[in-house]
Short mmCIF file of C-alpha atoms and ligand atoms in Angstrom, two decimals:
data_model
loop_
_atom_site.label_atom_id
_atom_site.label_comp_id
_atom_site.label_asym_id
_atom_site.label_seq_id
_atom_site.Cartn_x
_atom_site.Cartn_y
_atom_site.Cartn_z
CA MET A 1 67.79 4.61 53.66
CA PRO A 2 67.83 7.42 51.04
CA ARG A 3 67.99 11.01 52.42
CA PRO A 4 66.42 13.06 53.38
CA VAL A 5 64.10 11.04 55.50
CA VAL A 6 60.78 12.41 56.75
CA ASP A 7 59.05 10.63 59.60
CA ILE A 8 55.31 11.38 59.16
CA LEU A 9 53.79 10.49 62.55
CA MET A 10 50.15 9.40 62.74
CA TYR A 11 47.97 10.25 65.71
CA HIS A 12 44.20 10.07 66.27
CA SER A 13 43.06 10.83 69.83
CA ILE A 14 45.28 11.85 72.76
CA SER A 15 43.30 10.54 75.63
CA HIS A 16 42.75 7.65 78.03
CA GLN A 17 40.00 6.21 75.71
CA GLY A 18 41.97 3.05 74.96
CA GLY A 19 42.63 1.17 71.74
CA PRO A 20 45.22 1.81 69.15
CA THR A 21 43.88 5.09 68.06
CA SER A 22 44.05 6.78 71.59
CA ILE A 23 47.49 7.50 73.06
CA ALA A 24 47.66 8.64 76.70
CA PRO A 25 48.55 12.29 77.22
CA ALA A 26 51.59 11.51 79.23
CA VAL A 27 52.88 9.30 76.63
CA PHE A 28 52.22 11.88 73.83
CA ALA A 29 54.02 14.57 76.00
CA ASP A 30 57.02 12.24 76.50
CA GLN A 31 57.17 11.45 72.68
CA MET A 32 57.20 15.27 72.04
CA ALA A 33 59.73 15.96 74.77
CA ALA A 34 61.98 13.32 73.27
CA LEU A 35 61.58 14.92 69.71
CA ALA A 36 62.57 18.35 71.03
CA GLU A 37 65.56 16.84 72.79
CA ALA A 38 66.67 15.20 69.79
CA GLY A 39 66.65 18.52 67.91
CA ILE A 40 65.06 17.06 64.88
CA PRO A 41 63.16 19.69 62.86
CA VAL A 42 59.34 19.38 62.75
CA ILE A 43 58.22 20.62 59.20
CA ARG A 44 54.90 21.02 57.40
CA LEU A 45 53.52 18.97 54.59
CA ASP A 46 53.83 22.06 52.59
CA ASP A 47 57.48 21.96 53.11
CA LEU A 48 57.72 18.26 51.73
CA LEU A 49 55.59 19.39 48.75
CA ALA A 50 57.78 22.41 48.09
CA ALA A 51 60.89 20.21 48.18
CA ARG A 52 59.39 18.02 45.53
CA ASP A 53 58.33 20.77 43.15
CA GLY A 54 60.47 21.90 40.37
CA SER A 55 62.21 19.94 37.51
CA ASN A 56 65.44 19.45 39.40
CA ALA A 57 65.10 16.20 41.13
CA SER A 58 67.84 16.75 43.57
CA ARG A 59 66.40 20.07 44.69
CA GLY A 60 64.52 18.50 47.58
CA HIS A 61 67.79 17.24 49.09
CA LYS A 62 68.86 20.76 49.47
CA LEU A 63 65.62 22.18 50.79
CA LEU A 64 64.87 19.50 53.50
CA PRO A 65 67.05 18.59 56.54
CA GLU A 66 68.58 15.21 56.41
CA GLN A 67 66.02 14.11 58.98
CA SER A 68 62.71 15.73 59.83
CA VAL A 69 59.25 15.01 61.31
CA ILE A 70 55.73 15.82 60.21
CA LEU A 71 52.97 15.55 62.84
CA THR A 72 49.59 14.39 61.68
CA PHE A 73 46.24 13.94 63.55
CA ASP A 74 43.32 12.17 61.94
CA ASP A 75 39.68 12.86 62.74
CA GLY A 76 39.82 16.15 64.66
CA PHE A 77 38.97 14.86 68.23
CA ARG A 78 38.40 17.63 70.69
CA ASP A 79 41.36 16.44 72.72
CA PHE A 80 43.59 17.67 69.96
CA ALA A 81 42.75 21.22 71.15
CA GLU A 82 42.48 20.46 74.82
CA THR A 83 45.46 18.22 75.19
CA ALA A 84 47.72 17.78 72.18
CA PHE A 85 47.98 21.50 71.07
CA PRO A 86 49.02 22.91 74.30
CA ILE A 87 51.98 20.35 74.24
CA LEU A 88 52.85 21.10 70.64
CA ASN A 89 52.69 24.82 71.34
CA ARG A 90 55.28 24.54 74.01
CA TYR A 91 57.81 23.41 71.38
CA HIS A 92 56.41 25.51 68.60
CA PHE A 93 55.80 22.32 66.64
CA PRO A 94 53.51 22.73 63.55
CA SER A 95 50.95 20.03 62.83
CA ILE A 96 48.12 19.08 60.49
CA VAL A 97 44.68 17.83 61.48
CA TYR A 98 42.46 15.94 58.96
CA LEU A 99 38.75 16.72 59.39
CA PRO A 100 35.72 14.74 58.33
CA THR A 101 33.52 17.84 57.67
CA ALA A 102 30.17 16.44 58.38
CA HIS A 103 31.14 15.43 61.88
CA ILE A 104 32.63 18.55 63.07
CA GLY A 105 31.27 19.63 66.51
CA ARG A 106 29.68 16.12 66.90
CA ALA A 107 31.06 12.85 67.98
CA GLU A 108 32.53 10.23 65.92
CA ALA A 109 30.11 7.80 64.25
CA TRP A 110 32.56 5.21 63.09
CA ARG A 111 33.91 3.65 66.14
CA GLY A 112 32.95 0.13 67.23
CA ALA A 113 29.76 -0.16 69.27
CA ASN A 114 31.68 -1.47 72.32
CA SER A 115 33.85 1.78 72.53
CA PRO A 116 32.56 5.26 73.52
CA ALA A 117 32.32 7.74 70.69
CA ARG A 118 35.06 10.47 71.09
CA PRO A 119 33.84 14.09 70.57
CA LEU A 120 35.15 16.14 67.69
CA ILE A 121 36.41 19.68 67.75
CA SER A 122 33.82 22.58 66.92
CA TRP A 123 34.08 24.84 63.90
CA ASN A 124 35.01 27.64 66.38
CA GLY A 125 37.73 25.50 67.76
CA VAL A 126 38.99 24.74 64.12
CA ARG A 127 39.12 28.49 63.49
CA ASP A 128 41.03 29.25 66.76
CA LEU A 129 43.54 26.58 66.06
CA ALA A 130 44.09 27.78 62.31
CA ALA A 131 44.66 31.22 63.75
CA GLU A 132 47.34 29.61 66.01
CA GLY A 133 49.17 28.08 62.81
CA VAL A 134 47.62 24.67 62.92
CA ASP A 135 47.13 23.22 59.27
CA PHE A 136 44.03 21.39 58.29
CA GLY A 137 43.43 18.87 55.62
CA SER A 138 40.36 16.84 54.43
CA HIS A 139 39.37 13.50 55.84
CA THR A 140 36.26 13.39 53.57
CA VAL A 141 32.75 14.49 54.45
CA SER A 142 31.28 11.46 56.15
CA HIS A 143 34.42 9.28 56.94
CA PRO A 144 33.50 6.32 54.64
CA ASP A 145 35.64 3.63 53.19
CA LEU A 146 36.54 5.19 49.92
CA CYS A 147 37.19 1.90 48.17
CA ALA A 148 33.58 0.96 48.60
CA LEU A 149 32.00 4.13 46.94
CA ALA A 150 30.71 4.60 43.60
CA PRO A 151 32.85 7.10 41.39
CA GLY A 152 30.39 10.03 41.72
CA VAL A 153 30.06 9.64 45.37
CA LEU A 154 33.79 9.32 45.82
CA ALA A 155 34.27 12.52 43.97
CA ALA A 156 31.74 14.39 46.05
CA GLU A 157 33.42 13.15 49.28
CA LEU A 158 36.60 14.69 48.06
CA THR A 159 35.34 18.01 46.55
CA ARG A 160 32.63 18.82 49.06
CA SER A 161 34.87 18.39 52.05
CA ARG A 162 37.44 20.59 50.58
CA ALA A 163 34.96 23.29 49.53
CA VAL A 164 33.56 23.37 53.07
CA LEU A 165 37.13 23.62 54.68
CA GLU A 166 38.13 26.29 52.26
CA ASP A 167 34.89 28.30 53.00
CA ARG A 168 35.21 27.96 56.65
CA LEU A 169 38.96 28.73 56.92
CA GLY A 170 39.37 31.03 53.93
CA ARG A 171 42.53 29.20 52.82
CA SER A 172 43.34 26.61 50.20
CA ILE A 173 43.14 22.93 51.38
CA LYS A 174 45.82 20.84 49.70
CA HIS A 175 46.27 17.78 51.86
CA PHE A 176 44.08 14.70 52.33
CA ALA A 177 43.95 11.49 54.41
CA PRO A 178 41.66 8.68 53.55
CA PRO A 179 39.56 7.26 56.31
CA TYR A 180 40.94 3.88 57.76
CA GLY A 181 44.01 4.61 55.43
CA ARG A 182 41.98 2.80 52.63
CA ALA A 183 42.79 3.94 49.03
CA ASP A 184 43.32 1.63 46.09
CA PRO A 185 45.15 2.95 42.86
CA ALA A 186 41.78 4.22 41.39
CA VAL A 187 40.83 6.07 44.62
CA ARG A 188 44.37 7.63 44.79
CA ALA A 189 44.12 8.73 41.22
CA GLU A 190 40.87 10.53 42.13
CA ILE A 191 42.51 12.07 45.26
CA ALA A 192 45.37 13.25 43.20
CA ARG A 193 42.96 15.19 40.93
CA HIS A 194 41.83 17.32 43.92
CA TYR A 195 44.75 17.32 46.53
CA GLY A 196 48.44 17.97 46.46
CA THR A 197 49.33 15.12 49.00
CA SER A 198 47.62 12.07 50.51
CA VAL A 199 48.79 10.05 53.36
CA GLY A 200 48.03 6.45 54.14
CA THR A 201 48.85 3.85 56.90
CA ARG A 202 51.66 2.27 55.10
CA LEU A 203 54.24 1.68 57.87
CA ALA A 204 57.51 3.28 56.71
CA ARG A 205 59.62 6.34 56.86
CA ALA A 206 58.90 8.85 53.89
CA THR A 207 61.57 10.21 51.40
CA THR A 208 61.39 12.80 48.70
CA SER A 209 61.10 9.85 46.14
CA ASP A 210 57.88 8.62 47.60
CA ASP A 211 54.46 9.08 45.67
CA VAL A 212 53.08 12.31 47.37
CA HIS A 213 49.52 10.63 47.04
CA ASP A 214 50.69 7.48 49.08
CA LEU A 215 52.93 8.88 51.62
CA PRO A 216 53.78 6.32 54.37
CA ARG A 217 53.26 7.16 57.95
CA LEU A 218 54.50 5.91 61.33
CA GLU A 219 51.54 4.64 63.52
CA MET A 220 52.59 6.19 66.93
CA PHE A 221 50.84 3.38 68.79
CA TYR A 222 53.84 1.34 67.95
CA PHE A 223 56.27 3.89 69.62
CA THR A 224 54.66 4.33 73.02
CA ASN A 225 57.67 2.58 74.64
CA PRO A 226 59.98 5.67 75.41
CA LYS A 227 63.12 3.59 74.69
CA ILE A 228 61.92 2.30 71.46
CA TRP A 229 60.94 5.98 70.30
CA ARG A 230 64.26 7.38 71.35
CA GLN A 231 66.14 4.64 69.51
CA HIS A 232 64.17 5.43 66.34
CA LEU A 233 64.98 9.27 66.72
CA ARG A 234 68.57 8.27 67.05
CA GLN A 235 68.27 6.45 63.69
CA GLN A 236 68.76 3.10 65.50
CA GLY A 237 65.16 1.92 65.00
CA GLY A 238 65.77 0.11 61.74
CA PRO A 239 65.45 -3.48 63.12
CA TYR A 240 62.35 -2.68 65.16
CA LEU A 241 60.59 -1.09 62.23
CA LEU A 242 61.42 -3.99 59.92
CA ALA A 243 60.08 -6.38 62.57
CA ARG A 244 56.85 -4.26 62.76
CA GLN A 245 56.50 -4.16 59.02
CA ALA A 246 56.89 -7.96 58.83
CA MET A 247 54.20 -8.37 61.52
CA ARG A 248 51.98 -6.02 59.53
CA ARG A 249 52.19 -8.12 56.44
CA VAL A 250 51.17 -11.26 58.36
CA LYS A 251 48.26 -9.52 60.14
CA SER A 252 46.95 -7.49 57.23
CA ALA A 253 45.05 -10.32 55.81
CA ILE A 254 43.02 -10.49 59.08
CA SER A 255 42.51 -6.87 60.09
CA MET A 256 44.25 -3.54 60.67
CA PRO A 257 44.61 -2.09 64.24
CA TRP A 258 43.03 1.23 63.02
CA ASP A 259 40.06 -0.44 61.36
CA ALA A 260 37.95 1.29 64.00
CA ALA A 261 39.70 4.70 63.32
ZN1 ZN B 1 39.51 8.61 60.58
#
């Protein structure tokens, strides 16, 4: 594994709502406690971007620790503010939340009919968290599958969500997460015109040589077993990750576990 390595953790809801996009609060609390115990620095996406900037390719290796973690939360569920943030704050861990701007203050509209719609944070809640140091990125306006959109509609989803967030928060918005992790090369090229980074759902550890518009993440639903998570943090999770990656390749033709995310 080339160094430095950055584990970009992917969360959605921290709740008892069930399914692969909800992680129980006690499990999340234990995952964060293990991270703190391991002493692995939690950095911001801006730090990763800064390490990549400049003409000297080796510069990032000096700026980033050998092993670090970035905490990402898709969708902006209200339980981020109520449950996740107090735990993150305990350890002073930075985090980024990706917001679908048309759904703020409402409930998700994209979950399967058999599952209850989880409420999203309000704009006041977003502003309060921003004041506490939480970063925000765009998760589009309406949470569509970007690969299914006409080019003009795609551009509007990218630019309008950024404009709304910048207007509401008074800061520049540089980071993006495509809904369902769906982004083909044409979509990624359009995202790259408007954002400094984009994440996906490719299951892998990130390095400074990754495409910043196709950053892999670790789906934390796969690390709810405390022993497996601690093994991973000790850099002993290679075989488990390889097995998960192999299973994903087999299953990807059928469906993805976060298709309802
Ligand atoms: Zn989403």
